[in-house]
PDB file of C-alpha atoms and ligand atoms in Angstrom:
ATOM      1  CA  UNK A   1     156.881  98.307 189.740  1.00 55.00           C
ATOM      2  CA  UNK A   2     157.288  95.831 186.932  1.00 65.00           C
ATOM      3  CA  UNK A   3     159.057  98.306 184.337  1.00 74.00           C
ATOM      4  CA  UNK A   4     156.612  96.172 181.532  1.00 86.00           C
ATOM      5  CA  UNK A   5     154.205  98.818 182.841  1.00 95.00           C
ATOM      6  CA  UNK A   6     152.484 101.985 181.056  1.00 97.00           C
ATOM      7  CA  UNK A   7     150.072 102.384 183.406  1.00 98.00           C
ATOM      8  CA  UNK A   8     149.547 100.296 186.074  1.00 97.00           C
ATOM      9  CA  UNK A   9     145.856 101.087 188.471  1.00 97.00           C
ATOM     10  CA  UNK A  10     144.562  99.773 191.365  1.00 97.00           C
ATOM     11  CA  UNK A  11     141.401 100.289 193.595  1.00 97.00           C
ATOM     12  CA  UNK A  12     140.824 103.445 191.136  1.00 98.00           C
ATOM     13  CA  UNK A  13     137.336 105.271 192.490  1.00 98.00           C
ATOM     14  CA  UNK A  14     135.768 108.705 191.170  1.00 97.00           C
ATOM     15  CA  UNK A  15     132.337 109.709 192.062  1.00 97.00           C
ATOM     16  CA  UNK A  16     131.036 113.670 191.051  1.00 96.00           C
ATOM     17  CA  UNK A  17     128.784 114.292 194.611  1.00 95.00           C
ATOM     18  CA  UNK A  18     126.274 111.310 194.572  1.00 94.00           C
ATOM     19  CA  UNK A  19     127.564 110.231 190.562  1.00 95.00           C
ATOM     20  CA  UNK A  20     130.178 107.493 191.228  1.00 96.00           C
ATOM     21  CA  UNK A  21     131.880 107.378 187.934  1.00 96.00           C
ATOM     22  CA  UNK A  22     134.957 104.645 189.272  1.00 97.00           C
ATOM     23  CA  UNK A  23     133.918 103.097 191.734  1.00 96.00           C
ATOM     24  CA  UNK A  24     136.211 100.998 191.358  1.00 95.00           C
ATOM     25  CA  UNK A  25     139.127  99.713 188.230  1.00 96.00           C
ATOM     26  CA  UNK A  26     142.188  97.337 188.754  1.00 97.00           C
ATOM     27  CA  UNK A  27     143.684  98.325 185.423  1.00 96.00           C
ATOM     28  CA  UNK A  28     147.664  97.048 183.507  1.00 97.00           C
ATOM     29  CA  UNK A  29     149.021  97.722 180.426  1.00 97.00           C
ATOM     30  CA  UNK A  30     151.848  96.479 178.606  1.00 96.00           C
ATOM     31  CA  UNK A  31     154.456  98.654 177.351  1.00 96.00           C
ATOM     32  CA  UNK A  32     154.480  98.835 173.300  1.00 95.00           C
ATOM     33  CA  UNK A  33     150.244  97.824 173.905  1.00 96.00           C
ATOM     34  CA  UNK A  34     147.590  99.245 172.388  1.00 97.00           C
ATOM     35  CA  UNK A  35     144.588  99.624 174.872  1.00 98.00           C
ATOM     36  CA  UNK A  36     141.172  99.985 174.149  1.00 97.00           C
ATOM     37  CA  UNK A  37     138.646 101.383 176.627  1.00 96.00           C
ATOM     38  CA  UNK A  38     135.475 100.949 175.351  1.00 94.00           C
ATOM     39  CA  UNK A  39     131.693 101.814 177.159  1.00 93.00           C
ATOM     40  CA  UNK A  40     128.105 103.063 176.728  1.00 92.00           C
ATOM     41  CA  UNK A  41     128.345 106.991 177.107  1.00 91.00           C
ATOM     42  CA  UNK A  42     128.445 107.599 181.529  1.00 92.00           C
ATOM     43  CA  UNK A  43     130.077 104.427 182.226  1.00 94.00           C
ATOM     44  CA  UNK A  44     133.361 106.317 183.225  1.00 95.00           C
ATOM     45  CA  UNK A  45     135.946 106.165 180.368  1.00 94.00           C
ATOM     46  CA  UNK A  46     136.825 109.810 180.326  1.00 93.00           C
ATOM     47  CA  UNK A  47     136.740 110.091 184.510  1.00 95.00           C
ATOM     48  CA  UNK A  48     139.311 107.192 184.482  1.00 96.00           C
ATOM     49  CA  UNK A  49     141.561 107.947 180.776  1.00 95.00           C
ATOM     50  CA  UNK A  50     141.963 112.559 182.829  1.00 95.00           C
ATOM     51  CA  UNK A  51     142.552 110.536 185.830  1.00 97.00           C
ATOM     52  CA  UNK A  52     145.506 109.159 184.349  1.00 97.00           C
ATOM     53  CA  UNK A  53     146.270 111.701 181.892  1.00 95.00           C
ATOM     54  CA  UNK A  54     146.890 113.778 185.155  1.00 95.00           C
ATOM     55  CA  UNK A  55     144.413 116.301 184.311  1.00 93.00           C
ATOM     56  CA  UNK A  56     141.796 115.112 186.805  1.00 95.00           C
ATOM     57  CA  UNK A  57     141.767 114.296 190.805  1.00 96.00           C
ATOM     58  CA  UNK A  58     141.240 110.765 191.998  1.00 97.00           C
ATOM     59  CA  UNK A  59     139.706 110.087 195.330  1.00 97.00           C
ATOM     60  CA  UNK A  60     141.549 107.042 196.428  1.00 97.00           C
ATOM     61  CA  UNK A  61     143.418 104.057 194.708  1.00 97.00           C
ATOM     62  CA  UNK A  62     147.164 103.704 193.487  1.00 97.00           C
ATOM     63  CA  UNK A  63     148.118 104.676 189.676  1.00 97.00           C
ATOM     64  CA  UNK A  64     151.149 104.506 188.398  1.00 97.00           C
ATOM     65  CA  UNK A  65     151.668 105.961 184.542  1.00 97.00           C
ATOM     66  CA  UNK A  66     155.085 105.658 182.726  1.00 96.00           C
ATOM     67  CA  UNK A  67     155.944 105.147 187.123  1.00 95.00           C
ATOM     68  CA  UNK A  68     155.196 108.019 188.272  1.00 95.00           C
ATOM     69  CA  UNK A  69     151.546 109.560 189.901  1.00 96.00           C
ATOM     70  CA  UNK A  70     149.329 111.421 187.692  1.00 96.00           C
ATOM     71  CA  UNK A  71     149.186 113.586 190.946  1.00 95.00           C
ATOM     72  CA  UNK A  72     152.822 114.174 191.236  1.00 94.00           C
ATOM     73  CA  UNK A  73     154.674 113.228 188.538  1.00 93.00           C
ATOM     74  CA  UNK A  74     157.845 113.654 188.399  1.00 91.00           C
ATOM     75  CA  UNK A  75     159.763 116.336 186.134  1.00 87.00           C
ATOM     76  CA  UNK A  76     159.963 115.686 182.458  1.00 89.00           C
ATOM     77  CA  UNK A  77     156.439 113.607 182.732  1.00 93.00           C
ATOM     78  CA  UNK A  78     154.461 115.986 180.971  1.00 91.00           C
ATOM     79  CA  UNK A  79     156.762 115.386 178.132  1.00 91.00           C
ATOM     80  CA  UNK A  80     156.106 111.432 177.621  1.00 94.00           C
ATOM     81  CA  UNK A  81     152.702 111.340 177.706  1.00 95.00           C
ATOM     82  CA  UNK A  82     151.297 112.308 174.391  1.00 94.00           C
ATOM     83  CA  UNK A  83     147.542 113.375 174.557  1.00 92.00           C
ATOM     84  CA  UNK A  84     145.277 113.888 171.636  1.00 87.00           C
ATOM     85  CA  UNK A  85     142.434 115.912 172.991  1.00 75.00           C
ATOM     86  CA  UNK A  86     139.092 116.709 171.180  1.00 68.00           C
ATOM     87  CA  UNK A  87     139.261 119.975 169.003  1.00 62.00           C
ATOM     88  CA  UNK A  88     142.543 122.897 169.440  1.00 57.00           C
ATOM     89  CA  UNK A  89     140.719 125.378 168.357  1.00 61.00           C
ATOM     90  CA  UNK A  90     142.470 128.336 169.755  1.00 69.00           C
ATOM     91  CA  UNK A  91     144.754 128.891 166.829  1.00 78.00           C
ATOM     92  CA  UNK A  92     142.048 129.480 164.151  1.00 79.00           C
ATOM     93  CA  UNK A  93     143.976 132.007 161.935  1.00 86.00           C
ATOM     94  CA  UNK A  94     147.540 130.132 162.290  1.00 92.00           C
ATOM     95  CA  UNK A  95     147.885 127.445 159.678  1.00 94.00           C
ATOM     96  CA  UNK A  96     149.037 123.722 160.446  1.00 95.00           C
ATOM     97  CA  UNK A  97     152.810 124.121 159.860  1.00 96.00           C
ATOM     98  CA  UNK A  98     153.245 126.545 162.560  1.00 95.00           C
ATOM     99  CA  UNK A  99     151.066 125.302 164.535  1.00 95.00           C
ATOM    100  CA  UNK A 100     152.322 121.699 164.925  1.00 95.00           C
ATOM    101  CA  UNK A 101     156.078 124.481 164.679  1.00 96.00           C
ATOM    102  CA  UNK A 102     154.541 126.085 167.668  1.00 94.00           C
ATOM    103  CA  UNK A 103     154.274 123.264 169.780  1.00 93.00           C
ATOM    104  CA  UNK A 104     157.141 121.378 168.994  1.00 95.00           C
ATOM    105  CA  UNK A 105     158.522 124.317 171.129  1.00 93.00           C
ATOM    106  CA  UNK A 106     157.218 122.654 174.350  1.00 90.00           C
ATOM    107  CA  UNK A 107     159.126 120.181 174.096  1.00 91.00           C
ATOM    108  CA  UNK A 108     163.220 118.639 175.040  1.00 87.00           C
ATOM    109  CA  UNK A 109     163.123 116.572 171.895  1.00 90.00           C
ATOM    110  CA  UNK A 110     160.105 117.740 169.725  1.00 94.00           C
ATOM    111  CA  UNK A 111     160.005 114.956 166.125  1.00 95.00           C
ATOM    112  CA  UNK A 112     159.992 117.204 162.515  1.00 96.00           C
ATOM    113  CA  UNK A 113     157.308 119.211 162.529  1.00 97.00           C
ATOM    114  CA  UNK A 114     157.547 118.909 158.444  1.00 96.00           C
ATOM    115  CA  UNK A 115     157.764 115.199 158.724  1.00 95.00           C
ATOM    116  CA  UNK A 116     154.630 114.482 161.586  1.00 94.00           C
ATOM    117  CA  UNK A 117     152.664 117.529 159.628  1.00 95.00           C
ATOM    118  CA  UNK A 118     153.502 114.493 156.544  1.00 93.00           C
ATOM    119  CA  UNK A 119     152.608 111.254 158.374  1.00 89.00           C
ATOM    120  CA  UNK A 120     149.860 112.494 159.614  1.00 88.00           C
ATOM    121  CA  UNK A 121     148.725 113.117 155.842  1.00 88.00           C
ATOM    122  CA  UNK A 122     148.458 116.754 156.298  1.00 92.00           C
ATOM    123  CA  UNK A 123     151.459 117.816 153.818  1.00 93.00           C
ATOM    124  CA  UNK A 124     148.636 119.026 151.306  1.00 94.00           C
ATOM    125  CA  UNK A 125     147.958 121.070 154.099  1.00 94.00           C
ATOM    126  CA  UNK A 126     150.951 122.723 155.364  1.00 95.00           C
ATOM    127  CA  UNK A 127     149.805 126.260 154.730  1.00 95.00           C
ATOM    128  CA  UNK A 128     146.546 125.905 155.042  1.00 94.00           C
ATOM    129  CA  UNK A 129     144.802 127.758 157.685  1.00 94.00           C
ATOM    130  CA  UNK A 130     143.926 125.264 160.696  1.00 92.00           C
ATOM    131  CA  UNK A 131     139.460 127.363 160.334  1.00 91.00           C
ATOM    132  CA  UNK A 132     139.799 125.744 156.431  1.00 92.00           C
ATOM    133  CA  UNK A 133     140.768 121.882 157.691  1.00 90.00           C
ATOM    134  CA  UNK A 134     137.402 119.543 157.274  1.00 86.00           C
ATOM    135  CA  UNK A 135     136.527 117.371 161.006  1.00 81.00           C
ATOM    136  CA  UNK A 136     138.596 114.604 159.710  1.00 81.00           C
ATOM    137  CA  UNK A 137     141.481 116.706 159.182  1.00 86.00           C
ATOM    138  CA  UNK A 138     141.521 118.798 162.223  1.00 87.00           C
ATOM    139  CA  UNK A 139     141.192 115.836 164.316  1.00 86.00           C
ATOM    140  CA  UNK A 140     144.484 114.347 162.437  1.00 87.00           C
ATOM    141  CA  UNK A 141     145.860 117.914 163.158  1.00 91.00           C
ATOM    142  CA  UNK A 142     145.113 116.965 166.885  1.00 90.00           C
ATOM    143  CA  UNK A 143     146.978 113.374 166.527  1.00 89.00           C
ATOM    144  CA  UNK A 144     149.814 116.148 164.809  1.00 92.00           C
ATOM    145  CA  UNK A 145     150.513 118.021 168.352  1.00 93.00           C
ATOM    146  CA  UNK A 146     149.604 114.542 170.010  1.00 92.00           C
ATOM    147  CA  UNK A 147     153.082 112.924 169.140  1.00 93.00           C
ATOM    148  CA  UNK A 148     155.116 115.413 167.924  1.00 95.00           C
ATOM    149  CA  UNK A 149     156.871 114.992 171.667  1.00 94.00           C
ATOM    150  CA  UNK A 150     157.749 111.675 169.986  1.00 94.00           C
ATOM    151  CA  UNK A 151     155.825 110.936 173.713  1.00 95.00           C
ATOM    152  CA  UNK A 152     156.460 107.101 174.888  1.00 96.00           C
ATOM    153  CA  UNK A 153     152.501 106.898 176.009  1.00 97.00           C
ATOM    154  CA  UNK A 154     150.145 108.832 173.765  1.00 97.00           C
ATOM    155  CA  UNK A 155     146.113 108.629 175.446  1.00 96.00           C
ATOM    156  CA  UNK A 156     143.596 109.063 172.292  1.00 93.00           C
ATOM    157  CA  UNK A 157     140.100 109.603 173.001  1.00 89.00           C
ATOM    158  CA  UNK A 158     137.662 109.164 170.243  1.00 87.00           C
ATOM    159  CA  UNK A 159     140.204 109.154 167.409  1.00 85.00           C
ATOM    160  CA  UNK A 160     137.864 108.543 164.031  1.00 85.00           C
ATOM    161  CA  UNK A 161     134.321 110.240 165.366  1.00 81.00           C
ATOM    162  CA  UNK A 162     133.392 111.718 162.152  1.00 76.00           C
ATOM    163  CA  UNK A 163     136.186 110.041 159.763  1.00 81.00           C
ATOM    164  CA  UNK A 164     135.910 108.548 155.986  1.00 84.00           C
ATOM    165  CA  UNK A 165     135.587 105.713 155.788  1.00 88.00           C
ATOM    166  CA  UNK A 166     139.415 106.026 154.430  1.00 86.00           C
ATOM    167  CA  UNK A 167     139.787 108.879 156.862  1.00 84.00           C
ATOM    168  CA  UNK A 168     139.105 106.030 159.280  1.00 87.00           C
ATOM    169  CA  UNK A 169     141.246 103.499 157.226  1.00 90.00           C
ATOM    170  CA  UNK A 170     144.560 105.239 157.278  1.00 87.00           C
ATOM    171  CA  UNK A 171     144.336 106.164 160.870  1.00 87.00           C
ATOM    172  CA  UNK A 172     144.224 103.220 161.781  1.00 91.00           C
ATOM    173  CA  UNK A 173     147.440 102.173 159.531  1.00 91.00           C
ATOM    174  CA  UNK A 174     149.397 105.307 161.433  1.00 89.00           C
ATOM    175  CA  UNK A 175     148.727 103.821 165.435  1.00 91.00           C
ATOM    176  CA  UNK A 176     149.925 100.666 163.223  1.00 93.00           C
ATOM    177  CA  UNK A 177     152.825 102.505 162.711  1.00 90.00           C
ATOM    178  CA  UNK A 178     153.051 104.194 166.475  1.00 91.00           C
ATOM    179  CA  UNK A 179     152.853 101.559 168.061  1.00 94.00           C
ATOM    180  CA  UNK A 180     155.448  99.489 165.762  1.00 94.00           C
ATOM    181  CA  UNK A 181     157.574 101.905 167.158  1.00 91.00           C
ATOM    182  CA  UNK A 182     157.226 100.910 169.917  1.00 93.00           C
ATOM    183  CA  UNK A 183     154.829 103.556 171.303  1.00 95.00           C
ATOM    184  CA  UNK A 184     152.266 102.404 173.808  1.00 97.00           C
ATOM    185  CA  UNK A 185     148.222 102.919 172.741  1.00 97.00           C
ATOM    186  CA  UNK A 186     146.158 103.781 175.467  1.00 97.00           C
ATOM    187  CA  UNK A 187     142.753 104.813 173.155  1.00 94.00           C
ATOM    188  CA  UNK A 188     138.704 105.061 173.889  1.00 93.00           C
ATOM    189  CA  UNK A 189     136.333 104.176 171.437  1.00 91.00           C
ATOM    190  CA  UNK A 190     132.314 103.463 170.527  1.00 89.00           C
ATOM    191  CA  UNK A 191     133.532 101.699 167.712  1.00 89.00           C
ATOM    192  CA  UNK A 192     134.399  97.545 167.899  1.00 88.00           C
ATOM    193  CA  UNK A 193     135.754  97.369 164.420  1.00 90.00           C
ATOM    194  CA  UNK A 194     138.316 100.195 165.540  1.00 93.00           C
ATOM    195  CA  UNK A 195     138.609  98.295 168.802  1.00 93.00           C
ATOM    196  CA  UNK A 196     139.182  94.632 166.897  1.00 92.00           C
ATOM    197  CA  UNK A 197     141.575  95.841 164.257  1.00 93.00           C
ATOM    198  CA  UNK A 198     143.634  97.462 166.844  1.00 95.00           C
ATOM    199  CA  UNK A 199     143.795  96.371 170.064  1.00 97.00           C
ATOM    200  CA  UNK A 200     145.458  94.671 171.246  1.00 97.00           C
ATOM    201  CA  UNK A 201     143.723  93.636 174.589  1.00 97.00           C
ATOM    202  CA  UNK A 202     140.258  95.580 175.043  1.00 96.00           C
ATOM    203  CA  UNK A 203     138.724  96.310 178.038  1.00 96.00           C
ATOM    204  CA  UNK A 204     134.557  97.093 178.341  1.00 95.00           C
ATOM    205  CA  UNK A 205     133.831  99.484 181.644  1.00 95.00           C
ATOM    206  CA  UNK A 206     130.107  99.868 182.539  1.00 94.00           C
ATOM    207  CA  UNK A 207     129.352 101.436 186.155  1.00 93.00           C
ATOM    208  CA  UNK A 208     132.034 102.312 186.952  1.00 95.00           C
ATOM    209  CA  UNK A 209     133.791  98.971 186.372  1.00 95.00           C
ATOM    210  CA  UNK A 210     136.025  97.174 184.037  1.00 95.00           C
ATOM    211  CA  UNK A 211     133.943  93.825 183.118  1.00 92.00           C
ATOM    212  CA  UNK A 212     136.601  92.596 181.084  1.00 92.00           C
ATOM    213  CA  UNK A 213     140.276  92.906 180.041  1.00 95.00           C
ATOM    214  CA  UNK A 214     140.935  90.350 177.252  1.00 94.00           C
ATOM    215  CA  UNK A 215     141.411  90.563 173.749  1.00 95.00           C
ATOM    216  CA  UNK A 216     139.267  91.302 171.417  1.00 91.00           C
ATOM    217  CA  UNK A 217     139.110  87.832 169.948  1.00 88.00           C
ATOM    218  CA  UNK A 218     138.714  86.287 173.163  1.00 88.00           C
ATOM    219  CA  UNK A 219     136.103  89.037 174.654  1.00 86.00           C
ATOM    220  CA  UNK A 220     132.974  87.495 175.918  1.00 81.00           C
ATOM    221  CA  UNK A 221     133.852  83.588 175.019  1.00 82.00           C
ATOM    222  CA  UNK A 222     134.210  84.800 171.959  1.00 81.00           C
ATOM    223  CA  UNK A 223     135.933  81.540 170.378  1.00 78.00           C
ATOM    224  CA  UNK A 224     133.745  79.220 172.133  1.00 80.00           C
ATOM    225  CA  UNK A 225     130.504  80.502 171.717  1.00 82.00           C
ATOM    226  CA  UNK A 226     128.794  78.517 169.179  1.00 87.00           C
ATOM    227  CA  UNK A 227     128.383  79.382 165.405  1.00 91.00           C
ATOM    228  CA  UNK A 228     125.884  79.947 163.203  1.00 93.00           C
ATOM    229  CA  UNK A 229     125.418  78.280 159.951  1.00 96.00           C
ATOM    230  CA  UNK A 230     122.715  79.291 157.335  1.00 96.00           C
ATOM    231  CA  UNK A 231     122.531  77.183 154.310  1.00 96.00           C
ATOM    232  CA  UNK A 232     119.332  77.017 151.351  1.00 96.00           C
ATOM    233  CA  UNK A 233     117.171  73.846 151.366  1.00 93.00           C
ATOM    234  CA  UNK A 234     116.591  72.476 147.282  1.00 90.00           C
ATOM    235  CA  UNK A 235     112.922  74.497 147.353  1.00 91.00           C
ATOM    236  CA  UNK A 236     114.536  78.042 148.688  1.00 91.00           C
ATOM    237  CA  UNK A 237     114.186  78.114 152.287  1.00 95.00           C
ATOM    238  CA  UNK A 238     116.669  79.334 154.788  1.00 96.00           C
ATOM    239  CA  UNK A 239     117.803  77.134 156.929  1.00 96.00           C
ATOM    240  CA  UNK A 240     119.841  77.619 160.199  1.00 95.00           C
ATOM    241  CA  UNK A 241     121.385  75.506 163.055  1.00 95.00           C
ATOM    242  CA  UNK A 242     123.519  76.915 165.893  1.00 93.00           C
ATOM    243  CA  UNK A 243     126.928  74.336 166.405  1.00 92.00           C
ATOM    244  CA  UNK A 244     130.126  74.049 168.685  1.00 89.00           C
ATOM    245  CA  UNK A 245     131.154  72.192 165.897  1.00 91.00           C
ATOM    246  CA  UNK A 246     129.834  73.501 163.028  1.00 93.00           C
ATOM    247  CA  UNK A 247     132.807  72.070 160.193  1.00 94.00           C
ATOM    248  CA  UNK A 248     130.874  68.192 161.375  1.00 95.00           C
ATOM    249  CA  UNK A 249     127.753  70.201 160.055  1.00 95.00           C
ATOM    250  CA  UNK A 250     128.868  71.595 156.881  1.00 95.00           C
ATOM    251  CA  UNK A 251     130.943  67.880 155.923  1.00 95.00           C
ATOM    252  CA  UNK A 252     127.325  66.289 156.593  1.00 95.00           C
ATOM    253  CA  UNK A 253     125.133  69.411 154.988  1.00 95.00           C
ATOM    254  CA  UNK A 254     127.900  68.624 150.765  1.00 95.00           C
ATOM    255  CA  UNK A 255     127.186  64.953 151.335  1.00 95.00           C
ATOM    256  CA  UNK A 256     123.536  65.774 151.464  1.00 93.00           C
ATOM    257  CA  UNK A 257     123.999  68.203 148.543  1.00 93.00           C
ATOM    258  CA  UNK A 258     126.209  66.158 146.946  1.00 93.00           C
ATOM    259  CA  UNK A 259     128.480  69.187 146.947  1.00 91.00           C
ATOM    260  CA  UNK A 260     128.368  73.464 146.760  1.00 94.00           C
ATOM    261  CA  UNK A 261     125.421  73.861 150.172  1.00 95.00           C
ATOM    262  CA  UNK A 262     123.533  76.494 148.558  1.00 95.00           C
ATOM    263  CA  UNK A 263     123.864  79.674 150.267  1.00 95.00           C
ATOM    264  CA  UNK A 264     126.091  78.390 153.375  1.00 96.00           C
ATOM    265  CA  UNK A 265     127.264  81.070 155.340  1.00 96.00           C
ATOM    266  CA  UNK A 266     128.929  79.814 159.310  1.00 95.00           C
ATOM    267  CA  UNK A 267     128.993  82.950 161.507  1.00 92.00           C
ATOM    268  CA  UNK A 268     130.262  83.163 165.288  1.00 87.00           C
ATOM    269  CA  UNK A 269     129.486  86.126 167.050  1.00 86.00           C
ATOM    270  CA  UNK A 270     130.812  89.596 166.466  1.00 86.00           C
ATOM    271  CA  UNK A 271     132.088  91.803 169.138  1.00 86.00           C
ATOM    272  CA  UNK A 272     129.854  93.686 168.824  1.00 86.00           C
ATOM    273  CA  UNK A 273     127.574  90.815 169.854  1.00 85.00           C
ATOM    274  CA  UNK A 274     128.981  89.786 172.433  1.00 87.00           C
ATOM    275  CA  UNK A 275     129.734  93.436 173.564  1.00 88.00           C
ATOM    276  CA  UNK A 276     126.186  94.239 173.448  1.00 88.00           C
ATOM    277  CA  UNK A 277     125.313  91.459 175.520  1.00 85.00           C
ATOM    278  CA  UNK A 278     127.735  92.304 177.687  1.00 84.00           C
ATOM    279  CA  UNK A 279     126.559  95.751 178.129  1.00 87.00           C
ATOM    280  CA  UNK A 280     122.890  94.588 178.834  1.00 81.00           C
ATOM    281  CA  UNK A 281     123.600  92.255 181.296  1.00 56.00           C
ATOM    282  CA  UNK A 282     124.817  94.391 183.446  1.00 47.00           C
TER     283      UNK A 282
HETATM  284  P1  ATP B 301     130.825 109.082 177.224  1.00 63.24           P
HETATM  285  O1  ATP B 301     131.163 107.838 176.425  1.00 63.24           O
HETATM  286  O2  ATP B 301     129.865 109.652 176.853  1.00 63.24           O
HETATM  287  O3  ATP B 301     131.893 110.459 176.759  1.00 63.24           O
HETATM  288  P2  ATP B 301     132.658 108.454 179.713  1.00 63.24           P
HETATM  289  O4  ATP B 301     132.200 106.235 179.550  1.00 63.24           O
HETATM  290  O5  ATP B 301     133.811 108.849 179.612  1.00 63.24           O
HETATM  291  O6  ATP B 301     130.841 108.530 178.841  1.00 63.24           O
HETATM  292  P3  ATP B 301     132.120 109.955 181.988  1.00 63.24           P
HETATM  293  O7  ATP B 301     132.114 111.718 181.602  1.00 63.24           O
HETATM  294  O8  ATP B 301     133.706 109.355 182.468  1.00 63.24           O
HETATM  295  O9  ATP B 301     131.715 108.749 180.789  1.00 63.24           O
HETATM  296  O10 ATP B 301     131.263 110.135 182.867  1.00 63.24           O
HETATM  297  C1  ATP B 301     130.815 108.798 183.943  1.00 63.24           C
HETATM  298  C2  ATP B 301     129.409 109.241 184.897  1.00 63.24           C
HETATM  299  O11 ATP B 301     130.728 111.011 185.485  1.00 63.24           O
HETATM  300  C3  ATP B 301     129.050 110.083 184.047  1.00 63.24           C
HETATM  301  O12 ATP B 301     127.749 109.843 184.919  1.00 63.24           O
HETATM  302  C4  ATP B 301     128.666 111.200 183.968  1.00 63.24           C
HETATM  303  O13 ATP B 301     127.114 111.955 184.406  1.00 63.24           O
HETATM  304  C5  ATP B 301     129.727 111.862 184.997  1.00 63.24           C
HETATM  305  N1  ATP B 301     130.547 112.880 185.203  1.00 63.24           N
HETATM  306  C6  ATP B 301     131.974 113.317 184.444  1.00 63.24           C
HETATM  307  N2  ATP B 301     132.296 114.320 184.365  1.00 63.24           N
HETATM  308  C7  ATP B 301     131.695 115.294 185.638  1.00 63.24           C
HETATM  309  C8  ATP B 301     131.613 116.408 186.319  1.00 63.24           C
HETATM  310  N3  ATP B 301     132.711 117.080 185.877  1.00 63.24           N
HETATM  311  N4  ATP B 301     130.581 116.610 186.654  1.00 63.24           N
HETATM  312  C9  ATP B 301     130.289 116.071 187.548  1.00 63.24           C
HETATM  313  N5  ATP B 301     129.615 114.330 186.699  1.00 63.24           N
HETATM  314  C10 ATP B 301     130.070 114.222 185.773  1.00 63.24           C
END
């Protein structure tokens, strides 16, 4: 296997009875990459990710995660993979600091619990019992537990669901810090702006198939899509045109108006636009 790959998947398949959840997925994730898996409800994201995490058995296909088959990993593999689960509710009576220290004990080379608590923005809550945390604070604790073992590869399942906008931005900074420190990150999300803000590449999974993998800017040939130019005529009527050469049109409009063009905007399809087209077409 290529040492530059954190994850390599070929021909992955998984069915639950008659329901085919994963219908032949091929995927490579490079070391140090932030990879986002997008797809509508029931597309097969969780099934795929849980097979990579070693929590579900596959029906067919080749899977390598940090060089091991997750179904039969090498000793110590589990400690190299961080998993952020949704809600670790069974430690309600312990404090944040206690839970993080408890988890640190599971790893051969754990990070400093106090530093990790601070890093996820819970320093002020270190002595709070976990059942008193808000939803967003609980998710931060989940992240602390996912990174306490200094994982080489971190899986995050819908990490910012329920966060307020400020908490999401702070969380994104944390993910960027981890990525900058060399951690490979695989996240699932329903937020297109999150994928765009964080991911080096996104994979769109629909009906158990990976329909496209690309950097967010290139997904769905977004860069080549026509630009939409909007402005107002001198009597205030809104006008819109589509163009492959928007600069030429804007130059022409500027000449026509003798300077500023009222209400001028130039837009290209957003990631959400191309994503919705992509999943709607299938
Ligand atoms: P979501 O965005 O809603 O979390 P997902 O992309 O993660 O969806 P999966 O949870 O992988 O999708 O589900 C894929 C398909 O497999 C769905 O049709 C789902 O109903 C089915 N499925 C998932 N887990 C099981 C299970 N344990 N038993 C039976 N069917 C399952």
